Tab-separated table of C-alpha atoms and ligand atoms in Angstrom:
chain	number	residue	atom	x	y	z
A	1374	MET	CA	23.988	-1.790	-17.771
A	1375	SER	CA	20.854	-3.468	-16.358
A	1376	VAL	CA	19.533	-7.010	-16.656
A	1377	THR	CA	15.820	-7.763	-16.325
A	1378	VAL	CA	14.547	-11.263	-15.620
A	1379	ARG	CA	10.784	-12.163	-15.776
A	1380	VAL	CA	9.506	-15.009	-13.423
A	1381	PRO	CA	6.145	-16.697	-13.176
A	1382	ALA	CA	3.793	-17.562	-10.301
A	1383	LYS	CA	2.702	-21.103	-9.599
A	1384	VAL	CA	-0.357	-23.168	-8.627
A	1385	ASN	CA	0.056	-26.482	-7.047
A	1386	VAL	CA	-2.276	-28.710	-8.947
A	1387	GLN	CA	-1.502	-31.521	-6.475
A	1388	LEU	CA	-0.067	-31.017	-3.059
A	1389	ALA	CA	0.247	-34.156	-1.142
A	1390	VAL	CA	1.757	-33.521	2.332
A	1391	GLY	CA	3.243	-36.240	4.641
A	1392	GLY	CA	3.967	-36.099	8.258
A	1393	ALA	CA	6.215	-33.553	9.904
A	1394	ARG	CA	10.015	-34.258	9.602
A	1395	PRO	CA	12.518	-33.962	12.431
A	1396	ASP	CA	13.737	-30.684	10.707
A	1397	GLY	CA	10.452	-29.234	10.653
A	1398	PHE	CA	9.601	-29.558	7.108
A	1399	HIS	CA	7.161	-31.974	5.485
A	1400	ASP	CA	7.745	-34.530	2.659
A	1401	LEU	CA	5.802	-33.689	-0.322
A	1402	ALA	CA	4.402	-34.846	-3.763
A	1403	ASN	CA	4.060	-31.411	-5.107
A	1404	VAL	CA	2.903	-30.966	-8.751
A	1405	PHE	CA	3.710	-27.392	-9.743
A	1406	LEU	CA	2.308	-25.610	-12.669
A	1407	ALA	CA	3.542	-22.222	-13.669
A	1408	VAL	CA	0.907	-19.598	-14.607
A	1409	GLY	CA	1.343	-16.471	-16.639
A	1410	LEU	CA	1.312	-13.960	-13.852
A	1411	TYR	CA	4.747	-12.370	-13.522
A	1412	ASP	CA	7.223	-10.478	-11.333
A	1413	GLU	CA	10.112	-8.790	-12.965
A	1414	VAL	CA	13.432	-8.360	-11.272
A	1415	THR	CA	16.017	-5.799	-12.555
A	1416	ALA	CA	19.401	-5.830	-11.417
A	1417	THR	CA	21.755	-2.689	-11.880
A	1418	PRO	CA	25.158	-2.075	-10.345
A	1419	ALA	CA	25.031	-0.080	-7.281
A	1420	ASP	CA	27.306	1.186	-4.376
A	1421	SER	CA	25.717	-1.479	-2.017
A	1422	LEU	CA	22.914	-3.939	-1.969
A	1423	ARG	CA	19.535	-2.291	-2.262
A	1424	VAL	CA	15.998	-3.379	-2.960
A	1425	THR	CA	13.054	-1.525	-4.363
A	1426	CYS	CA	9.590	-2.614	-5.123
A	1427	SER	CA	6.773	-1.339	-7.261
A	1428	GLY	CA	3.132	-2.471	-7.788
A	1429	PRO	CA	-0.145	-2.459	-6.003
A	1430	ASP	CA	1.094	-4.802	-3.101
A	1431	ALA	CA	4.583	-3.155	-2.866
A	1432	ALA	CA	4.041	-1.815	0.683
A	1433	GLN	CA	3.660	-5.578	1.913
A	1434	VAL	CA	7.115	-6.441	0.519
A	1435	PRO	CA	10.138	-6.179	2.878
A	1436	LEU	CA	12.998	-4.134	1.407
A	1437	ASP	CA	15.747	-5.164	3.994
A	1438	ALA	CA	18.015	-8.174	3.922
A	1439	SER	CA	15.066	-10.477	4.569
A	1440	ASN	CA	13.788	-9.911	0.928
A	1441	LEU	CA	14.305	-13.151	-0.754
A	1442	ALA	CA	15.720	-11.395	-3.873
A	1443	ALA	CA	18.440	-9.859	-1.542
A	1444	ARG	CA	19.137	-13.079	-0.055
A	1445	ALA	CA	19.601	-14.730	-3.520
A	1446	ALA	CA	22.050	-11.952	-4.549
A	1447	LEU	CA	24.008	-12.561	-1.306
A	1448	ALA	CA	24.069	-16.295	-1.800
A	1449	LEU	CA	25.342	-16.012	-5.390
A	1450	GLY	CA	27.890	-13.297	-4.530
A	1451	GLU	CA	29.241	-15.440	-1.493
A	1452	ARG	CA	29.604	-18.388	-3.646
A	1453	TYR	CA	31.584	-16.710	-6.350
A	1454	GLY	CA	33.440	-14.052	-4.092
A	1455	VAL	CA	31.564	-11.246	-5.750
A	1456	PRO	CA	30.403	-8.298	-3.616
A	1457	ALA	CA	26.674	-8.114	-3.881
A	1458	ASP	CA	26.667	-4.331	-4.676
A	1459	VAL	CA	23.542	-4.350	-6.800
A	1460	HIS	CA	20.224	-2.527	-6.988
A	1461	LEU	CA	17.394	-4.973	-7.319
A	1462	HIS	CA	14.122	-3.589	-8.454
A	1463	ILE	CA	11.070	-5.888	-8.174
A	1464	ALA	CA	8.114	-4.939	-10.354
A	1465	LYS	CA	5.500	-7.057	-8.460
A	1466	ASP	CA	2.400	-8.410	-10.103
A	1467	ILE	CA	2.213	-11.732	-8.069
A	1468	PRO	CA	-0.082	-11.480	-4.992
A	1469	VAL	CA	2.090	-11.171	-1.836
A	1470	ALA	CA	1.639	-13.914	0.807
A	1471	GLY	CA	-0.931	-15.549	-1.541
A	1472	GLY	CA	0.376	-19.074	-1.924
A	1473	MET	CA	1.585	-18.413	-5.437
A	1474	ALA	CA	5.496	-18.306	-4.677
A	1475	GLY	CA	5.919	-14.630	-5.384
A	1476	GLY	CA	8.920	-14.237	-3.125
A	1477	SER	CA	10.310	-17.550	-4.537
A	1478	ALA	CA	9.875	-16.044	-8.114
A	1479	ASP	CA	11.824	-12.875	-7.055
A	1480	ALA	CA	14.673	-15.054	-5.512
A	1481	ALA	CA	14.979	-17.105	-8.849
A	1482	GLY	CA	14.689	-13.868	-10.784
A	1483	ALA	CA	17.559	-12.099	-8.774
A	1484	LEU	CA	19.715	-15.148	-9.114
A	1485	VAL	CA	19.464	-15.245	-12.862
A	1486	ALA	CA	19.801	-11.517	-13.240
A	1487	CYS	CA	22.844	-11.278	-10.984
A	1488	ASP	CA	24.502	-14.209	-12.626
A	1489	ALA	CA	24.048	-12.398	-16.052
A	1490	LEU	CA	25.142	-8.972	-14.574
A	1491	TRP	CA	28.195	-10.370	-12.767
A	1492	GLY	CA	29.272	-12.823	-15.612
A	1493	THR	CA	29.367	-15.577	-13.036
A	1494	ASN	CA	28.053	-18.130	-15.488
A	1495	ALA	CA	26.801	-20.540	-12.897
A	1496	SER	CA	25.685	-23.822	-14.259
A	1497	ARG	CA	21.998	-24.828	-14.219
A	1498	ALA	CA	22.821	-27.246	-11.490
A	1499	GLU	CA	24.615	-24.735	-9.375
A	1500	LEU	CA	21.760	-22.344	-9.786
A	1501	LEU	CA	19.218	-25.017	-8.610
A	1502	ASP	CA	21.461	-25.854	-5.721
A	1503	ILE	CA	21.345	-22.197	-4.510
A	1504	CYS	CA	17.569	-21.923	-5.327
A	1505	ALA	CA	17.039	-24.998	-3.005
A	1506	GLU	CA	18.933	-23.277	-0.098
A	1507	LEU	CA	16.699	-20.284	-0.540
A	1508	GLY	CA	13.418	-21.925	-0.157
A	1509	SER	CA	11.399	-25.046	-1.202
A	1510	ASP	CA	9.520	-23.484	-4.052
A	1511	VAL	CA	12.416	-21.444	-5.401
A	1512	PRO	CA	13.938	-24.240	-7.666
A	1513	PHE	CA	10.527	-24.455	-9.533
A	1514	SER	CA	10.383	-20.639	-10.065
A	1515	LEU	CA	13.640	-21.142	-12.005
A	1516	VAL	CA	12.404	-24.056	-14.056
A	1517	GLY	CA	8.777	-23.088	-14.805
A	1518	GLY	CA	6.596	-25.304	-17.059
A	1519	ALA	CA	5.366	-28.151	-14.895
A	1520	ALA	CA	7.188	-30.344	-12.499
A	1521	LEU	CA	6.894	-32.849	-9.618
A	1522	GLY	CA	8.691	-31.720	-6.440
A	1523	VAL	CA	9.665	-34.311	-3.924
A	1524	GLY	CA	11.534	-34.114	-0.571
A	1525	ARG	CA	10.367	-30.720	0.741
A	1526	GLY	CA	9.392	-29.829	-2.844
A	1527	GLU	CA	12.843	-28.848	-4.009
A	1528	ARG	CA	13.918	-31.914	-6.011
A	1529	LEU	CA	12.216	-31.561	-9.321
A	1530	THR	CA	11.249	-33.889	-12.167
A	1531	GLU	CA	9.991	-31.833	-15.047
A	1532	LEU	CA	6.475	-32.927	-16.438
A	1533	ALA	CA	4.994	-32.613	-20.055
A	1534	VAL	CA	2.055	-30.387	-20.556
A	1535	GLY	CA	0.114	-31.074	-23.694
A	1536	GLY	CA	-2.057	-27.989	-23.861
A	1537	THR	CA	-3.096	-24.584	-22.516
A	1538	PHE	CA	-4.940	-24.550	-19.193
A	1539	HIS	CA	-7.137	-21.448	-18.299
A	1540	TRP	CA	-7.182	-20.187	-14.864
A	1541	VAL	CA	-8.865	-17.647	-12.589
A	1542	PHE	CA	-7.109	-16.576	-9.449
A	1543	ALA	CA	-9.204	-14.921	-6.766
A	1544	VAL	CA	-6.904	-12.615	-4.498
A	1545	ALA	CA	-8.060	-12.584	-0.945
A	1546	ASP	CA	-8.186	-9.735	1.460
A	1547	GLY	CA	-5.240	-10.522	3.626
A	1548	GLY	CA	-2.367	-13.184	3.561
A	1549	LEU	CA	-1.579	-16.482	5.225
A	1550	SER	CA	1.735	-17.479	6.668
A	1551	THR	CA	3.053	-20.586	5.065
A	1552	PRO	CA	4.558	-22.128	8.359
A	1553	ALA	CA	1.297	-21.314	9.874
A	1554	VAL	CA	-0.744	-23.247	7.428
A	1555	TYR	CA	1.527	-26.310	7.666
A	1556	ARG	CA	1.246	-26.136	11.574
A	1557	GLU	CA	-2.528	-26.074	11.393
A	1558	SER	CA	-2.485	-29.036	9.071
A	1559	ASP	CA	-0.449	-30.887	11.707
A	1560	ARG	CA	-2.799	-29.847	14.313
A	1561	MET	CA	-5.769	-31.216	12.228
A	1562	TRP	CA	-3.920	-34.560	11.681
A	1563	GLU	CA	-3.138	-35.033	15.418
A	1564	GLY	CA	-3.851	-38.557	16.523
A	1565	HIS	CA	-4.010	-39.949	12.884
A	1566	ASP	CA	-1.523	-41.594	10.636
A	1567	VAL	CA	-0.539	-39.323	7.844
A	1568	PRO	CA	-0.222	-41.367	4.519
A	1569	ALA	CA	3.097	-41.016	2.572
A	1570	PRO	CA	2.641	-38.467	-0.202
A	1571	GLU	CA	2.411	-39.828	-3.801
A	1572	ALA	CA	1.983	-38.178	-7.030
A	1573	SER	CA	-1.279	-39.152	-8.807
A	1574	PRO	CA	-0.749	-40.781	-12.114
A	1575	ALA	CA	-4.113	-39.570	-13.360
A	1576	LEU	CA	-3.086	-36.064	-12.697
A	1577	ILE	CA	0.149	-36.449	-14.492
A	1578	GLU	CA	-1.600	-37.933	-17.541
A	1579	ALA	CA	-4.235	-35.015	-17.498
A	1580	LEU	CA	-1.313	-32.600	-17.755
A	1581	ARG	CA	0.383	-34.517	-20.449
A	1582	ALA	CA	-2.830	-34.655	-22.515
A	1583	GLY	CA	-3.712	-31.117	-21.841
A	1584	ASP	CA	-7.195	-32.231	-20.797
A	1585	ALA	CA	-8.779	-29.597	-18.481
A	1586	GLU	CA	-11.887	-31.615	-17.708
A	1587	ALA	CA	-9.750	-34.593	-16.709
A	1588	LEU	CA	-7.439	-32.280	-14.629
A	1589	ALA	CA	-10.323	-30.579	-12.981
A	1590	GLY	CA	-11.374	-34.177	-11.621
A	1591	VAL	CA	-8.077	-34.893	-9.872
A	1592	LEU	CA	-6.812	-31.419	-8.547
A	1593	SER	CA	-6.035	-31.742	-4.851
A	1594	ASN	CA	-4.401	-29.776	-2.078
A	1595	ASP	CA	-3.832	-31.281	1.224
A	1596	LEU	CA	-3.134	-27.880	2.754
A	1597	GLU	CA	-6.725	-26.695	1.823
A	1598	PRO	CA	-8.529	-27.809	4.976
A	1599	ALA	CA	-5.870	-26.027	7.033
A	1600	ALA	CA	-6.039	-22.807	4.897
A	1601	LEU	CA	-9.808	-22.932	5.198
A	1602	SER	CA	-9.694	-23.428	8.924
A	1603	LEU	CA	-7.461	-20.278	9.314
A	1604	PHE	CA	-9.458	-18.298	6.616
A	1605	PRO	CA	-13.051	-19.637	6.568
A	1606	ALA	CA	-14.248	-16.833	4.312
A	1607	LEU	CA	-12.505	-18.652	1.449
A	1608	GLU	CA	-15.273	-21.163	1.292
A	1609	SER	CA	-17.650	-18.514	-0.132
A	1610	THR	CA	-15.077	-17.590	-2.887
A	1611	LEU	CA	-14.699	-21.253	-3.819
A	1612	THR	CA	-18.440	-21.468	-4.154
A	1613	ALA	CA	-18.925	-18.194	-6.028
A	1614	GLY	CA	-16.357	-19.421	-8.695
A	1615	LEU	CA	-17.929	-22.952	-9.119
A	1616	ASP	CA	-21.445	-21.322	-9.304
A	1617	ALA	CA	-20.107	-19.105	-12.179
A	1618	GLY	CA	-19.006	-22.282	-14.194
A	1619	ALA	CA	-15.496	-23.095	-13.134
A	1620	LEU	CA	-14.645	-26.686	-13.898
A	1621	ALA	CA	-12.996	-26.981	-10.377
A	1622	ALA	CA	-11.698	-24.755	-7.526
A	1623	LEU	CA	-9.142	-25.042	-4.889
A	1624	VAL	CA	-6.878	-23.212	-2.562
A	1625	SER	CA	-3.572	-22.306	-4.237
A	1626	GLY	CA	-0.780	-23.819	-2.107
A	1627	SER	CA	-0.847	-22.425	1.370
A	1628	GLY	CA	-3.578	-19.901	0.358
A	1629	PRO	CA	-5.294	-17.591	0.681
A	1630	THR	CA	-5.385	-17.120	-3.121
A	1631	THR	CA	-8.097	-19.437	-4.543
A	1632	ALA	CA	-7.705	-20.837	-8.039
A	1633	PHE	CA	-10.424	-21.816	-10.585
A	1634	LEU	CA	-9.850	-24.017	-13.599
A	1635	ALA	CA	-11.876	-22.954	-16.584
A	1636	ALA	CA	-12.896	-24.850	-19.880
A	1637	ASP	CA	-11.480	-22.162	-22.015
A	1638	ALA	CA	-10.410	-18.423	-22.189
A	1639	GLY	CA	-13.974	-17.122	-22.595
A	1640	SER	CA	-15.206	-19.145	-19.674
A	1641	ALA	CA	-12.392	-17.828	-17.508
A	1642	GLU	CA	-13.196	-14.215	-18.356
A	1643	GLY	CA	-16.771	-15.042	-17.108
A	1644	VAL	CA	-15.742	-16.751	-13.878
A	1645	ALA	CA	-13.365	-13.682	-13.186
A	1646	GLU	CA	-16.179	-11.193	-13.765
A	1647	ALA	CA	-18.556	-13.221	-11.501
A	1648	LEU	CA	-15.982	-13.384	-8.834
A	1649	ARG	CA	-15.403	-9.574	-8.918
A	1650	LYS	CA	-19.140	-8.947	-8.692
A	1651	SER	CA	-19.488	-11.451	-5.962
A	1652	GLY	CA	-17.702	-9.413	-3.245
A	1653	THR	CA	-15.845	-12.621	-2.041
A	1654	CYS	CA	-12.511	-11.484	-3.087
A	1655	ARG	CA	-10.228	-8.396	-3.525
A	1656	ALA	CA	-9.504	-9.125	-7.250
A	1657	ALA	CA	-9.729	-11.761	-9.768
A	1658	ARG	CA	-7.014	-12.405	-12.400
A	1659	VAL	CA	-7.056	-14.549	-15.397
A	1660	ALA	CA	-3.855	-16.416	-16.417
A	1661	SER	CA	-2.899	-19.481	-18.459
A	1662	SER	CA	-0.558	-22.282	-17.952
A	1663	PRO	CA	2.044	-23.510	-18.563
A	1664	ALA	CA	4.349	-20.485	-18.439
A	1665	PRO	CA	8.253	-20.512	-18.862
A	1666	GLY	CA	10.445	-20.282	-15.875
A	1667	ALA	CA	12.939	-17.407	-15.074
A	1668	THR	CA	13.707	-15.709	-18.357
A	1669	LEU	CA	15.963	-12.995	-19.291
A	1670	THR	CA	14.071	-10.213	-20.950
A	1671	SER	CA	16.378	-7.233	-21.339
A	1672	PRO	CA	20.124	-6.946	-21.103
A	1673	THR	CA	20.259	-3.388	-22.015
A	1674	SER	CA	23.279	-1.221	-22.142
B	957	LIG	C1	3.102	-24.436	0.252
B	957	LIG	C2	4.031	-24.379	-0.879
B	957	LIG	O1	4.187	-23.067	-1.504
B	957	LIG	C3	3.708	-25.463	-1.882
B	957	LIG	O2	4.438	-25.321	-3.056
B	957	LIG	C4	5.368	-24.778	-0.344
B	957	LIG	O3	5.465	-25.964	0.305
B	957	LIG	C5	6.147	-23.753	0.585
B	957	LIG	O4	7.286	-23.410	0.039
B	957	LIG	P1	8.237	-22.176	0.554
B	957	LIG	O5	7.352	-21.040	0.802
B	957	LIG	O6	9.356	-22.047	-0.504
B	957	LIG	O7	8.709	-22.683	1.925
B	957	LIG	P2	9.990	-22.600	2.663
B	957	LIG	O8	10.524	-21.149	2.624
B	957	LIG	O9	11.007	-23.643	2.207
B	957	LIG	O10	9.644	-22.953	4.185
B	957	LIG	C6	8.764	-22.104	4.879
B	957	LIG	C7	8.099	-22.878	5.936
B	957	LIG	O11	7.123	-23.606	5.519
B	957	LIG	C8	7.076	-25.032	5.953
B	957	LIG	N1	7.431	-26.035	5.052
B	957	LIG	C9	7.736	-25.716	3.752
B	957	LIG	C10	7.947	-26.605	2.875
B	957	LIG	C11	7.782	-27.983	3.266
B	957	LIG	N2	7.956	-29.060	2.336
B	957	LIG	N3	7.251	-28.362	4.491
B	957	LIG	C12	7.136	-27.331	5.361
B	957	LIG	O12	6.696	-27.623	6.530
B	957	LIG	C13	8.148	-24.955	7.240
B	957	LIG	O13	7.316	-24.406	8.301
B	957	LIG	C14	9.062	-23.900	6.709
B	957	LIG	O14	9.777	-23.348	7.716
B	958	LIG	N1	10.588	-10.660	-2.780
B	958	LIG	C1	9.523	-10.770	-1.954
B	958	LIG	N2	8.288	-10.711	-2.343
B	958	LIG	C2	7.151	-10.961	-1.486
B	958	LIG	N3	7.315	-11.303	-0.221
B	958	LIG	C3	8.603	-11.443	0.320
B	958	LIG	C4	9.719	-11.271	-0.493
B	958	LIG	N4	10.795	-11.408	0.229
B	958	LIG	C5	10.468	-11.803	1.414
B	958	LIG	N5	9.112	-11.820	1.554
B	958	LIG	C6	8.273	-12.175	2.697
B	958	LIG	O1	7.826	-13.511	2.620
B	958	LIG	C7	6.296	-13.549	2.905
B	958	LIG	C8	5.571	-14.406	1.904
B	958	LIG	O2	5.625	-13.913	0.692
B	958	LIG	P1	5.343	-14.649	-0.648
B	958	LIG	O3	4.576	-13.738	-1.577
B	958	LIG	O4	6.430	-15.505	-1.270
B	958	LIG	O5	4.224	-15.771	-0.080
B	958	LIG	P2	3.632	-16.923	-0.824
B	958	LIG	O6	3.336	-16.699	-2.176
B	958	LIG	O7	2.492	-17.390	0.058
B	958	LIG	O8	4.824	-18.033	-0.740
B	958	LIG	P3	4.666	-19.678	-1.099
B	958	LIG	O9	3.599	-19.910	-2.093
B	958	LIG	O10	6.069	-19.894	-1.660
B	958	LIG	O11	4.332	-20.277	0.077
B	958	LIG	C9	5.804	-12.089	2.786
B	958	LIG	O12	4.741	-11.786	3.745
B	958	LIG	C10	7.054	-11.248	3.049
B	958	LIG	O13	7.099	-10.942	4.426
C-alpha cells in the first residue's frame, strides 16, 4: 500500500520582520497565502528510510537524512515508537530554494502520508506541534489557505479569503539561503531601531474581500531589500513583470522567486509570457490562490 499527499507552495503577502531574537530567529507578522503549485509526497513501506525525488529541480534536493521529508518521518516515528522504515518519493514541482517553502511542503506532506500509512492517527494539534519543530514555515504547509503566522511564523491564525487571486511566479537562475537573507537584513538594519512586526488590517481586509487591486496596494516584504542586495538581478525581473501589466510585484519570502499579482487569469498568462520573453528569469509559472493545505490524494492498495 502507498499513500500520496499533495502540498502547496506559499507566497508571503506580508512579511513584517522584527529584530533578531536571542535564539537567532526573528519575530514576524507573516501573512501566508497558499498557491496552486504543488509537490506530491508518496510514502510506501520499505526496509529502511529512503528518499527519492523527481522533477526538473530534483538534482538540487538532498536525499540524505537532511531532507525535510525524512526528518518529518523520523520525528513522527520517534513520537509514536514506529520505526521510520518508509520510502518517501517527492514529485517536486515547487522551485527549490526559491522562497516558496518547497522543503516545508515536503515535510508536511511526509508527516500526513506517514501518519496515514502507519495508522498513528495523530491529532491536528500534534501534527502542528511536530511541524513547528521541523521549521517555521511547515505548520502553514499543513494548513494551507491563508493564515497569519506570529512568533517565528509557526503560530497560526487562519484568515478568510473571499475570492481567487491570480499570480505569476518568476523562477530565478539560482537560489538564496534563507538564513543568509535574514543575516543580510540584520546587517542593513544595523544602527537603527527595528519596529515591532504588526499585521496590516488593510491587507487582511483585502484578502477577506478577494480584492486584487486592494491587495496589490498593500503587499509588503521586509526581506525584499536584503534579497535584492544579495541578488541584484531580481530588480530587472520585477520591472519586466510590472511593465507587462502586473498589478504589483514583490520578492516571494526570502527569494529569489519573484511574485506578480495579476488582475485576472488572462492577464496572468500575458505577464508570464512577457517574463519568459524578457530573459530576466529561468521560468515563469502561473498559479492561483488560495490552495488547500496538505491533502491525501491516493491511498492505493
Ligand atoms: C522567509 C520565510 O520563508 C517566510 O515565510 C520563513 O521565515 C523561513 O521559514 P523556514 O525556511 O521554515 O525557516 P526555519 O527552517 O525555521 O529557519 C531557517 C533559518 O531562517 C532564519 N529565520 C527563520 C524564521 C524566522 N522567523 N526568523 C529567522 O531568522 C534563521 O536563521 C533560521 O535558522
Ligand atoms: N524536501 C526538500 N526539498 C527541497 N529542499 C530541501 C528539502 N529538504 C531539505 N532541503 C534543503 O533546503 C534548502 C531550501 O529548500 P527550500 O526549497 O525549502 O527553500 P525555500 O523554498 O527557500 O524555503 P522557505 O521559503 O521555507 O524559506 C535546499 O537548498 C535544500 O538543501
